[in-house]
């Protein structure tokens, strides 16, 4: 079974998403083991301090190196990690290809920073993959960790049902956006479902979906300046 460890200073923010819907089901079916570690459990002074002022000045607080080092060294003594993922706006932009690659390994460790960041020695010592989920700044790595975990876990065989299959997803091969979907009612507030989808004509429906997919993919490339 694949195992994913996450270290966080605000572990509560991870608990509910990891215990909902498909991630919950995947864990219950033993398709993945996800273990959340509370950084504060690795602080040993009287006040369990995990942050401190940055050298050289500047606003905000930094997460101290020692609790990360202690926690990560314990984990590294227990198993080898295929990737140690460090979320940072300066990292490589995450995409489906990276999700596909990560979904094939045994052990992942995600180091989620918070506040203004993490003492850089943690990144230097342990990070194998620095990852950004887009050109904007979040308050911490937790949402990044969840995006990465969600995108990986749904690819593990047996996690999705046939009807949820990931095989013909948008972006599965990196450059296809799927045709839109509709369900009942066929007409709602004057808005009609494309007639072809109600026709029962399988071949024509398939052609329509391919055509729509082509149009949406071109549009997607254009609005993202990809060609
Ligand atoms: N930390 C803060 N913002 C981030 C982003 N966009 N991607 C990865 N890590 C982050």
Coordinates of N, CA and C and ligand atoms in Angstrom, one line a residue:
X1 N 0.8 -1.2 0.0 CA 0.0 0.0 0.0 C 0.9 1.3 0.0
X2 N 0.5 2.2 -0.8 CA 1.2 3.5 -0.8 C 1.1 4.2 0.5
X3 N 2.1 4.9 0.9 CA 2.1 5.7 2.1 C 2.5 7.1 1.9
X4 N 1.7 8.0 2.4 CA 2.0 9.5 2.3 C 2.1 10.1 3.7
X5 N 3.2 10.6 4.1 CA 3.4 11.4 5.3 C 3.3 12.9 5.0
X6 N 2.6 13.6 5.9 CA 2.6 15.1 5.8 C 3.0 15.6 7.1
X7 N 3.9 16.6 7.1 CA 4.3 17.3 8.3 C 3.7 18.7 8.3
X8 N 3.0 19.1 9.3 CA 2.3 20.4 9.3 C 2.3 21.1 10.7
X9 N 2.3 22.4 10.7 CA 2.2 23.1 11.9 C 0.7 23.3 12.2
X10 N -0.2 23.1 11.3 CA -1.6 23.2 11.5 C -2.3 22.0 10.9
X11 N -2.1 20.8 11.6 CA -2.6 19.6 11.1 C -4.1 19.5 11.0
X12 N -4.8 20.3 11.9 CA -6.2 20.2 11.8 C -6.8 20.6 10.4
X13 N -6.1 21.5 9.7 CA -6.5 21.9 8.4 C -6.5 20.8 7.4
X14 N -5.9 19.7 7.7 CA -5.8 18.6 6.7 C -6.8 17.5 7.0
X15 N -7.3 17.4 8.3 CA -8.0 16.3 8.8 C -9.3 16.1 8.0
X16 N -10.1 17.2 7.9 CA -11.5 17.0 7.3 C -11.4 16.6 5.8
X17 N -10.6 17.3 5.0 CA -10.5 16.9 3.6 C -10.0 15.5 3.4
X18 N -9.1 15.0 4.3 CA -8.6 13.7 4.2 C -9.6 12.6 4.6
X19 N -10.6 13.1 5.3 CA -11.7 12.2 5.8 C -13.0 12.4 5.1
X20 N -13.0 12.8 3.9 CA -14.2 13.1 3.1 C -14.1 12.4 1.8
X21 N -15.3 11.9 1.3 CA -15.5 11.5 -0.1 C -14.5 10.4 -0.5
X22 N -13.8 10.7 -1.6 CA -13.0 9.6 -2.3 C -11.7 9.4 -1.5
X23 N -11.2 10.4 -0.9 CA -9.9 10.2 -0.1 C -10.3 9.3 1.1
X24 N -11.4 9.6 1.8 CA -11.8 8.8 2.9 C -12.0 7.3 2.5
X25 N -12.7 7.1 1.4 CA -13.0 5.8 0.9 C -11.7 5.1 0.5
X26 N -10.7 5.8 -0.1 CA -9.5 5.1 -0.5 C -8.7 4.7 0.8
X27 N -8.8 5.5 1.8 CA -8.1 5.1 3.1 C -8.8 3.9 3.7
X28 N -10.1 4.0 3.7 CA -10.8 2.9 4.3 C -10.6 1.5 3.6
X29 N -10.5 1.6 2.3 CA -10.2 0.4 1.5 C -8.8 0.0 1.5
X30 N -7.9 0.7 2.3 CA -6.5 0.4 2.3 C -5.8 0.5 1.0
X31 N -6.2 1.5 0.2 CA -5.5 1.8 -1.1 C -4.4 2.8 -0.8
X32 N -4.4 3.5 0.3 CA -3.4 4.4 0.7 C -3.4 4.6 2.2
X33 N -2.2 4.8 2.7 CA -2.1 5.2 4.2 C -1.6 6.6 4.2
X34 N -2.3 7.5 4.8 CA -1.9 8.9 4.9 C -1.7 9.2 6.4
X35 N -0.5 9.7 6.8 CA -0.2 9.9 8.2 C 0.2 11.4 8.3
X36 N -0.6 12.1 9.2 CA -0.3 13.5 9.4 C 0.5 13.7 10.7
X37 N 1.6 14.5 10.6 CA 2.4 14.7 11.8 C 2.3 16.1 12.2
X38 N 2.0 16.3 13.5 CA 1.9 17.7 14.1 C 3.3 18.2 14.4
X39 N 3.8 19.2 13.8 CA 5.1 19.8 14.0 C 5.4 20.1 15.5
X40 N 4.3 20.5 16.1 CA 4.5 20.9 17.6 C 4.9 19.8 18.5
X41 N 4.5 18.5 18.0 CA 4.9 17.4 18.8 C 6.4 17.2 18.9
X42 N 7.1 17.9 18.0 CA 8.6 17.8 17.9 C 9.3 19.0 18.5
X43 N 8.6 19.8 19.2 CA 9.2 21.0 19.9 C 9.2 20.6 21.4
X44 N 10.4 20.8 22.0 CA 10.5 20.3 23.4 C 10.7 21.3 24.5
X45 N 10.8 22.6 24.1 CA 10.9 23.6 25.2 C 9.6 23.7 25.9
X46 N 9.6 24.5 27.0 CA 8.4 24.6 27.8 C 7.2 25.0 27.1
X47 N 7.3 26.0 26.1 CA 6.1 26.5 25.4 C 5.9 25.8 24.1
X48 N 6.6 24.8 23.8 CA 6.5 24.1 22.5 C 6.6 25.0 21.3
X49 N 7.6 25.9 21.4 CA 7.7 26.9 20.3 C 8.2 26.3 19.0
X50 N 7.5 26.6 17.9 CA 7.9 26.1 16.6 C 8.3 27.2 15.7
X51 N 8.1 28.5 16.1 CA 8.5 29.6 15.2 C 9.4 30.6 15.9
X52 N 10.1 31.5 15.1 CA 11.0 32.4 15.6 C 11.2 33.5 14.6
X53 N 11.8 34.7 15.0 CA 12.0 35.8 14.1 C 13.1 35.5 13.1
X54 N 12.9 36.0 11.9 CA 13.9 35.8 10.9 C 15.2 36.6 11.1
X55 N 16.4 36.0 11.0 CA 17.6 36.7 11.0 C 17.6 37.7 9.8
X56 N 18.2 38.9 10.1 CA 18.3 39.9 9.1 C 17.0 40.7 9.0
X57 N 16.1 40.5 9.9 CA 14.9 41.3 9.9 C 13.8 40.9 8.9
X58 N 12.8 41.7 8.9 CA 11.7 41.4 8.0 C 10.5 41.0 8.8
X59 N 9.3 41.1 8.2 CA 8.0 40.9 8.9 C 7.8 39.4 9.1
X60 N 7.0 39.0 10.0 CA 6.5 37.6 10.1 C 7.5 36.7 10.9
X61 N 7.0 35.5 11.1 CA 7.8 34.5 11.8 C 8.2 33.4 10.9
X62 N 9.3 32.7 11.2 CA 9.7 31.5 10.4 C 9.5 30.2 11.3
X63 N 9.2 29.1 10.6 CA 9.2 27.9 11.4 C 10.7 27.4 11.6
X64 N 11.0 27.1 12.8 CA 12.3 26.7 13.2 C 12.8 25.4 12.6
X65 N 14.1 25.2 12.4 CA 14.5 24.0 11.8 C 14.4 22.7 12.7
X66 N 14.6 22.9 14.0 CA 14.8 21.7 14.8 C 13.6 20.7 14.8
X67 N 12.4 21.2 15.0 CA 11.3 20.3 15.0 C 11.1 19.5 13.6
X68 N 11.4 20.2 12.5 CA 11.3 19.5 11.2 C 12.4 18.4 11.1
X69 N 13.6 18.8 11.5 CA 14.8 17.9 11.4 C 14.4 16.6 12.3
X70 N 14.0 16.9 13.5 CA 13.7 15.7 14.4 C 12.6 14.8 13.8
X71 N 11.5 15.4 13.3 CA 10.4 14.6 12.8 C 10.9 13.8 11.5
X72 N 11.6 14.6 10.6 CA 11.9 14.0 9.3 C 13.0 12.9 9.5
X73 N 13.9 13.1 10.5 CA 14.9 12.1 10.7 C 14.3 10.8 11.3
X74 N 13.3 10.9 12.1 CA 12.6 9.7 12.6 C 12.0 9.0 11.5
X75 N 11.3 9.7 10.6 CA 10.6 9.1 9.4 C 11.6 8.4 8.5
X76 N 12.7 9.1 8.3 CA 13.7 8.5 7.3 C 14.4 7.3 7.9
X77 N 14.4 7.2 9.2 CA 14.9 6.0 9.9 C 14.0 4.8 9.7
X78 N 12.7 5.1 9.5 CA 11.7 4.1 9.4 C 11.5 3.5 8.0
X79 N 11.7 4.4 7.0 CA 11.6 4.0 5.6 C 12.3 4.9 4.6
X80 N 12.5 4.5 3.4 CA 13.0 5.4 2.4 C 11.9 6.1 1.7
X81 N 12.0 7.4 1.4 CA 11.0 8.1 0.6 C 11.4 8.3 -0.8
X82 N 10.5 8.0 -1.7 CA 10.8 8.1 -3.2 C 10.9 9.6 -3.5
X83 N 10.1 10.4 -2.9 CA 10.1 11.9 -3.0 C 9.9 12.6 -1.7
X84 N 10.6 13.6 -1.4 CA 10.3 14.5 -0.3 C 9.9 15.8 -0.9
X85 N 8.6 16.1 -0.9 CA 8.0 17.2 -1.6 C 7.9 18.4 -0.7
X86 N 8.5 19.6 -1.2 CA 8.5 20.8 -0.5 C 7.7 21.9 -1.2
X87 N 6.5 22.2 -0.8 CA 5.6 23.2 -1.5 C 6.3 24.6 -1.3
X88 N 6.4 25.3 -2.4 CA 6.9 26.6 -2.4 C 6.5 27.3 -3.7
X89 N 6.2 28.6 -3.6 CA 5.8 29.4 -4.8 C 6.9 29.4 -5.9
X90 N 8.2 29.1 -5.4 CA 9.3 29.1 -6.3 C 9.6 27.8 -7.0
X91 N 8.7 26.8 -6.7 CA 9.0 25.4 -7.2 C 8.5 25.2 -8.7
X92 N 8.6 24.0 -9.1 CA 8.2 23.6 -10.5 C 6.7 23.5 -10.5
X93 N 6.0 24.1 -11.5 CA 4.6 24.1 -11.5 C 4.0 22.7 -11.7
X94 N 3.2 22.3 -10.7 CA 2.6 21.0 -10.7 C 1.7 20.7 -11.8
X95 N 1.8 19.5 -12.4 CA 0.8 19.1 -13.5 C 0.5 17.7 -13.5
X96 N -0.3 17.2 -14.4 CA -0.8 15.8 -14.4 C 0.3 14.8 -14.6
X97 N 1.3 15.2 -15.3 CA 2.4 14.3 -15.5 C 3.1 14.0 -14.2
X98 N 3.3 15.0 -13.4 CA 3.9 14.8 -12.1 C 3.0 14.0 -11.2
X99 N 1.7 14.2 -11.2 CA 0.8 13.4 -10.5 C 0.9 12.0 -10.9
X100 N 0.9 11.7 -12.2 CA 1.0 10.3 -12.7 C 2.3 9.7 -12.1
X101 N 3.4 10.4 -12.2 CA 4.7 9.8 -11.7 C 4.6 9.5 -10.2
X102 N 4.1 10.5 -9.4 CA 4.0 10.3 -8.0 C 3.1 9.1 -7.6
X103 N 2.1 8.9 -8.4 CA 1.1 7.9 -8.1 C 1.6 6.5 -8.2
X104 N 2.8 6.3 -8.8 CA 3.4 5.0 -9.0 C 4.4 4.6 -7.9
X105 N 4.7 5.5 -6.9 CA 5.7 5.2 -6.0 C 5.2 4.6 -4.6
X106 N 6.1 4.2 -3.8 CA 5.7 3.6 -2.5 C 5.5 4.6 -1.4
X107 N 6.5 5.5 -1.2 CA 6.4 6.4 0.0 C 6.7 7.8 -0.4
X108 N 5.8 8.7 0.0 CA 6.0 10.2 -0.2 C 6.0 10.9 1.1
X109 N 6.8 11.9 1.2 CA 6.8 12.8 2.4 C 6.5 14.2 1.9
X110 N 5.6 14.9 2.5 CA 5.3 16.3 2.1 C 5.5 17.2 3.3
X111 N 6.4 18.2 3.1 CA 6.7 19.1 4.2 C 5.9 20.4 4.0
X112 N 4.9 20.6 4.8 CA 4.0 21.8 4.6 C 4.5 22.9 5.5
X113 N 5.0 24.0 4.9 CA 5.4 25.1 5.7 C 4.2 26.0 6.1
X114 N 4.4 27.0 6.9 CA 3.3 27.9 7.3 C 3.9 29.2 7.7
X115 N 3.0 30.1 8.0 CA 3.5 31.5 8.3 C 4.3 32.0 7.2
X116 N 5.4 32.7 7.4 CA 6.2 33.3 6.3 C 7.1 32.3 5.7
X117 N 7.1 31.1 6.2 CA 8.0 30.1 5.6 C 8.7 29.2 6.6
X118 N 9.7 28.5 6.1 CA 10.4 27.6 6.9 C 11.9 27.9 6.8
X119 N 12.6 27.8 7.9 CA 14.1 28.0 7.8 C 14.6 27.2 6.6
X120 N 15.4 27.9 5.8 CA 15.8 27.3 4.5 C 16.6 26.0 4.6
X121 N 17.2 25.8 5.8 CA 18.0 24.6 5.9 C 17.2 23.3 5.8
X122 N 15.9 23.4 6.1 CA 15.0 22.2 6.0 C 14.9 21.8 4.5
X123 N 14.7 22.8 3.7 CA 14.6 22.6 2.2 C 15.9 22.0 1.7
X124 N 17.0 22.7 2.1 CA 18.4 22.3 1.6 C 18.7 20.8 2.0
X125 N 18.3 20.5 3.2 CA 18.7 19.1 3.7 C 17.8 18.0 3.1
X126 N 16.5 18.3 3.0 CA 15.6 17.1 2.8 C 14.8 17.2 1.4
X127 N 14.6 18.4 0.9 CA 13.7 18.4 -0.3 C 14.3 17.8 -1.5
X128 N 13.5 16.9 -2.1 CA 13.9 16.4 -3.4 C 13.1 17.0 -4.6
X129 N 11.9 17.5 -4.2 CA 11.0 18.1 -5.3 C 10.4 19.3 -4.7
X130 N 10.8 20.5 -5.2 CA 10.1 21.8 -4.8 C 9.0 22.0 -5.8
X131 N 7.8 22.2 -5.3 CA 6.6 22.2 -6.1 C 5.7 23.4 -5.8
X132 N 5.3 24.1 -6.9 CA 4.3 25.2 -6.8 C 3.0 24.7 -7.5
X133 N 1.9 25.1 -6.9 CA 0.6 24.7 -7.6 C 0.1 25.9 -8.4
X134 N 0.9 26.9 -8.6 CA 0.4 28.0 -9.5 C 1.0 29.4 -9.1
X135 N 0.9 30.3 -10.0 CA 1.5 31.6 -9.7 C 0.7 32.5 -8.8
X136 N 0.6 32.1 -7.6 CA -0.1 32.9 -6.6 C 0.4 32.4 -5.2
X137 N 0.2 33.2 -4.2 CA 0.7 32.9 -2.9 C -0.3 32.4 -1.9
X138 N -0.2 31.3 -1.3 CA -1.1 30.7 -0.3 C -0.5 31.0 1.1
X139 N -1.3 30.8 2.2 CA -0.8 31.1 3.5 C 0.1 29.9 4.0
X140 N 0.1 28.8 3.3 CA 0.9 27.7 3.8 C 0.8 26.5 2.8
X141 N 1.6 25.5 3.1 CA 1.7 24.3 2.2 C 0.6 23.3 2.3
X142 N -0.3 23.5 3.3 CA -1.4 22.5 3.5 C -2.3 22.3 2.3
X143 N -2.7 23.4 1.7 CA -3.6 23.3 0.5 C -2.9 22.7 -0.6
X144 N -1.6 23.0 -0.7 CA -0.8 22.3 -1.8 C -0.7 20.8 -1.5
X145 N -0.4 20.5 -0.3 CA -0.4 19.1 0.1 C -1.7 18.3 -0.3
X146 N -2.8 19.0 0.0 CA -4.1 18.3 -0.3 C -4.3 18.2 -1.8
X147 N -3.9 19.2 -2.5 CA -4.1 19.2 -4.0 C -3.2 18.0 -4.6
X148 N -2.0 17.9 -4.1 CA -1.1 16.9 -4.6 C -1.7 15.5 -4.2
X149 N -2.0 15.3 -2.9 CA -2.6 14.0 -2.4 C -3.8 13.6 -3.2
X150 N -4.7 14.6 -3.4 CA -6.0 14.3 -4.1 C -5.7 13.8 -5.5
X151 N -4.8 14.5 -6.2 CA -4.5 14.2 -7.6 C -3.8 12.9 -7.7
X152 N -3.0 12.5 -6.7 CA -2.3 11.2 -6.7 C -3.2 10.0 -6.4
X153 N -4.0 10.2 -5.3 CA -4.8 9.1 -4.8 C -5.8 8.6 -5.8
X154 N -6.4 9.5 -6.5 CA -7.5 9.1 -7.5 C -6.9 8.3 -8.6
X155 N -5.6 8.3 -8.8 CA -5.0 7.5 -9.8 C -4.6 6.1 -9.4
X156 N -4.6 5.8 -8.1 CA -4.3 4.5 -7.6 C -5.3 3.5 -8.0
X157 N -4.9 2.4 -8.6 CA -5.9 1.4 -9.1 C -6.9 0.9 -7.9
X158 N -8.1 0.9 -8.2 CA -9.2 0.5 -7.3 C -9.7 1.6 -6.4
X159 N -9.2 2.8 -6.6 CA -9.7 4.0 -5.8 C -11.0 4.5 -6.4
X160 N -11.0 4.7 -7.7 CA -12.2 5.2 -8.4 C -13.0 4.0 -8.9
X161 N -14.3 4.1 -8.9 CA -15.2 3.1 -9.5 C -15.1 3.3 -11.1
X162 N -15.6 2.3 -11.8 CA -15.6 2.5 -13.3 C -16.2 3.8 -13.7
X163 N -17.3 4.2 -13.0 CA -18.0 5.4 -13.5 C -17.3 6.6 -13.2
X164 N -16.3 6.5 -12.3 CA -15.5 7.7 -11.9 C -14.1 7.6 -12.6
X165 N -14.0 6.7 -13.5 CA -12.7 6.3 -14.1 C -11.8 7.5 -14.5
X166 N -10.6 7.4 -14.2 CA -9.6 8.5 -14.5 C -9.1 8.4 -15.9
X167 N -9.4 7.3 -16.6 CA -8.8 7.0 -17.9 C -9.0 8.1 -18.9
X168 N -10.2 8.6 -19.0 CA -10.4 9.6 -20.1 C -10.6 11.0 -19.5
X169 N -10.0 11.2 -18.4 CA -10.0 12.6 -17.8 C -9.5 13.7 -18.7
X170 N -10.0 14.9 -18.4 CA -9.4 16.0 -18.9 C -7.9 16.0 -18.5
X171 N -7.0 16.3 -19.4 CA -5.6 16.5 -19.1 C -4.8 15.2 -18.8
X172 N -5.5 14.0 -19.0 CA -4.9 12.8 -18.6 C -3.6 12.6 -19.4
X173 N -3.6 13.0 -20.7 CA -2.3 12.9 -21.4 C -1.7 14.3 -21.5
X174 N -2.1 15.2 -20.7 CA -1.4 16.5 -20.7 C -2.0 17.5 -21.6
X175 N -2.9 17.2 -22.5 CA -3.3 18.3 -23.4 C -4.7 18.1 -24.0
X176 N -5.5 17.4 -23.3 CA -6.9 17.2 -23.7 C -7.9 17.7 -22.7
X177 N -8.8 18.6 -23.1 CA -9.9 19.0 -22.2 C -11.2 18.3 -22.7
X178 N -11.9 17.7 -21.7 CA -13.1 16.9 -22.1 C -14.3 17.8 -22.5
X179 N -15.2 17.1 -23.3 CA -16.5 17.8 -23.6 C -17.3 18.0 -22.4
X180 N -18.2 18.9 -22.4 CA -19.0 19.2 -21.2 C -20.0 18.0 -21.0
X181 N -20.5 17.9 -19.7 CA -21.4 16.8 -19.4 C -22.8 17.4 -18.9
X182 N -23.9 16.7 -19.2 CA -25.2 17.1 -18.7 C -25.9 15.9 -18.1
X183 N -26.9 16.2 -17.2 CA -27.8 15.2 -16.7 C -29.2 15.8 -16.8
X184 N -30.2 15.0 -16.3 CA -31.6 15.5 -16.3 C -31.8 16.7 -15.4
X185 N -32.7 17.6 -15.7 CA -33.7 17.6 -16.8 C -33.1 18.1 -18.1
X186 N -33.6 17.6 -19.2 CA -33.1 18.0 -20.6 C -33.3 19.4 -20.9
X187 N -34.3 20.0 -20.2 CA -34.4 21.5 -20.3 C -34.6 22.1 -18.9
X188 N -33.8 23.1 -18.6 CA -33.9 23.7 -17.3 C -33.8 25.2 -17.4
X189 N -34.8 25.9 -16.9 CA -34.8 27.4 -17.0 C -34.5 27.9 -18.4
X190 N -35.1 27.2 -19.4 CA -34.9 27.6 -20.8 C -33.6 27.1 -21.4
X191 N -32.7 26.5 -20.6 CA -31.4 26.0 -21.1 C -31.5 24.6 -21.5
X192 N -31.2 24.3 -22.8 CA -31.4 22.9 -23.3 C -30.1 22.2 -23.4
X193 N -30.1 20.9 -23.1 CA -29.0 20.0 -23.3 C -28.8 19.8 -24.8
X194 N -27.6 19.8 -25.3 CA -27.3 19.6 -26.8 C -28.1 18.4 -27.2
X195 N -28.9 18.6 -28.3 CA -29.8 17.6 -28.8 C -29.2 16.3 -29.1
X196 N -28.0 16.4 -29.7 CA -27.3 15.1 -30.1 C -27.1 14.1 -28.9
X197 N -27.0 14.7 -27.7 CA -26.8 13.8 -26.5 C -28.1 13.0 -26.2
X198 N -29.2 13.5 -26.7 CA -30.5 12.9 -26.4 C -30.9 11.9 -27.5
X199 N -30.1 11.9 -28.6 CA -30.4 11.2 -29.8 C -30.3 9.6 -29.7
X200 N -29.4 9.2 -28.8 CA -29.2 7.8 -28.7 C -28.3 7.2 -29.8
X201 N -27.8 8.2 -30.6 CA -26.9 7.8 -31.8 C -25.5 7.8 -31.3
X202 N -25.0 6.6 -30.9 CA -23.7 6.4 -30.3 C -22.5 7.0 -31.1
X203 N -22.5 6.7 -32.4 CA -21.3 7.2 -33.2 C -21.3 8.7 -33.3
X204 N -22.5 9.3 -33.5 CA -22.6 10.7 -33.6 C -22.3 11.4 -32.3
X205 N -22.7 10.8 -31.2 CA -22.4 11.4 -29.9 C -20.9 11.4 -29.7
X206 N -20.2 10.3 -30.0 CA -18.8 10.2 -29.9 C -18.1 11.2 -30.7
X207 N -18.6 11.4 -32.0 CA -18.0 12.4 -32.8 C -18.2 13.8 -32.2
X208 N -19.4 14.1 -31.7 CA -19.7 15.4 -31.1 C -18.7 15.6 -29.9
X209 N -18.5 14.6 -29.1 CA -17.7 14.8 -27.9 C -16.2 15.1 -28.3
X210 N -15.8 14.4 -29.4 CA -14.4 14.7 -29.9 C -14.3 16.1 -30.4
X211 N -15.3 16.5 -31.1 CA -15.3 17.9 -31.7 C -15.3 18.9 -30.6
X212 N -16.2 18.7 -29.6 CA -16.2 19.7 -28.4 C -14.9 19.7 -27.7
X213 N -14.3 18.5 -27.5 CA -13.1 18.4 -26.8 C -12.0 19.2 -27.5
X214 N -12.0 19.1 -28.9 CA -11.0 19.8 -29.7 C -11.1 21.3 -29.5
X215 N -12.4 21.8 -29.6 CA -12.6 23.2 -29.4 C -12.2 23.7 -28.1
X216 N -12.6 23.0 -27.0 CA -12.2 23.4 -25.6 C -10.7 23.3 -25.4
X217 N -10.0 22.3 -26.0 CA -8.6 22.2 -25.9 C -7.9 23.4 -26.5
X218 N -8.3 23.8 -27.7 CA -7.7 24.9 -28.4 C -7.9 26.2 -27.6
X219 N -9.2 26.3 -27.1 CA -9.5 27.5 -26.3 C -8.6 27.6 -25.0
X220 N -8.4 26.4 -24.4 CA -7.6 26.3 -23.2 C -6.2 26.7 -23.5
X221 N -5.7 26.2 -24.6 CA -4.3 26.6 -24.9 C -4.1 28.0 -25.2
X222 N -5.1 28.6 -25.8 CA -5.1 30.0 -26.2 C -5.1 30.9 -24.9
X223 N -6.1 30.6 -24.0 CA -6.2 31.5 -22.8 C -5.0 31.3 -21.9
X224 N -4.3 30.2 -22.0 CA -3.1 30.0 -21.2 C -1.8 30.2 -22.0
X225 N -1.9 30.9 -23.1 CA -0.7 31.3 -23.9 C 0.2 30.1 -24.2
X226 N -0.4 28.9 -24.5 CA 0.5 27.7 -24.7 C 0.8 27.5 -26.2
X227 N 0.3 28.3 -27.1 CA 0.8 28.3 -28.5 C 0.3 29.5 -29.2
Ligands
LIG1 N1 3.1 28.1 -0.7 C1 2.5 29.3 -0.8 N2 2.0 29.4 -2.0 C2 2.3 28.3 -2.7 C3 2.0 27.9 -4.1 N3 1.3 28.6 -4.9 N4 2.5 26.7 -4.4 C4 3.2 25.9 -3.6 N5 3.5 26.3 -2.3 C5 3.0 27.5 -1.9

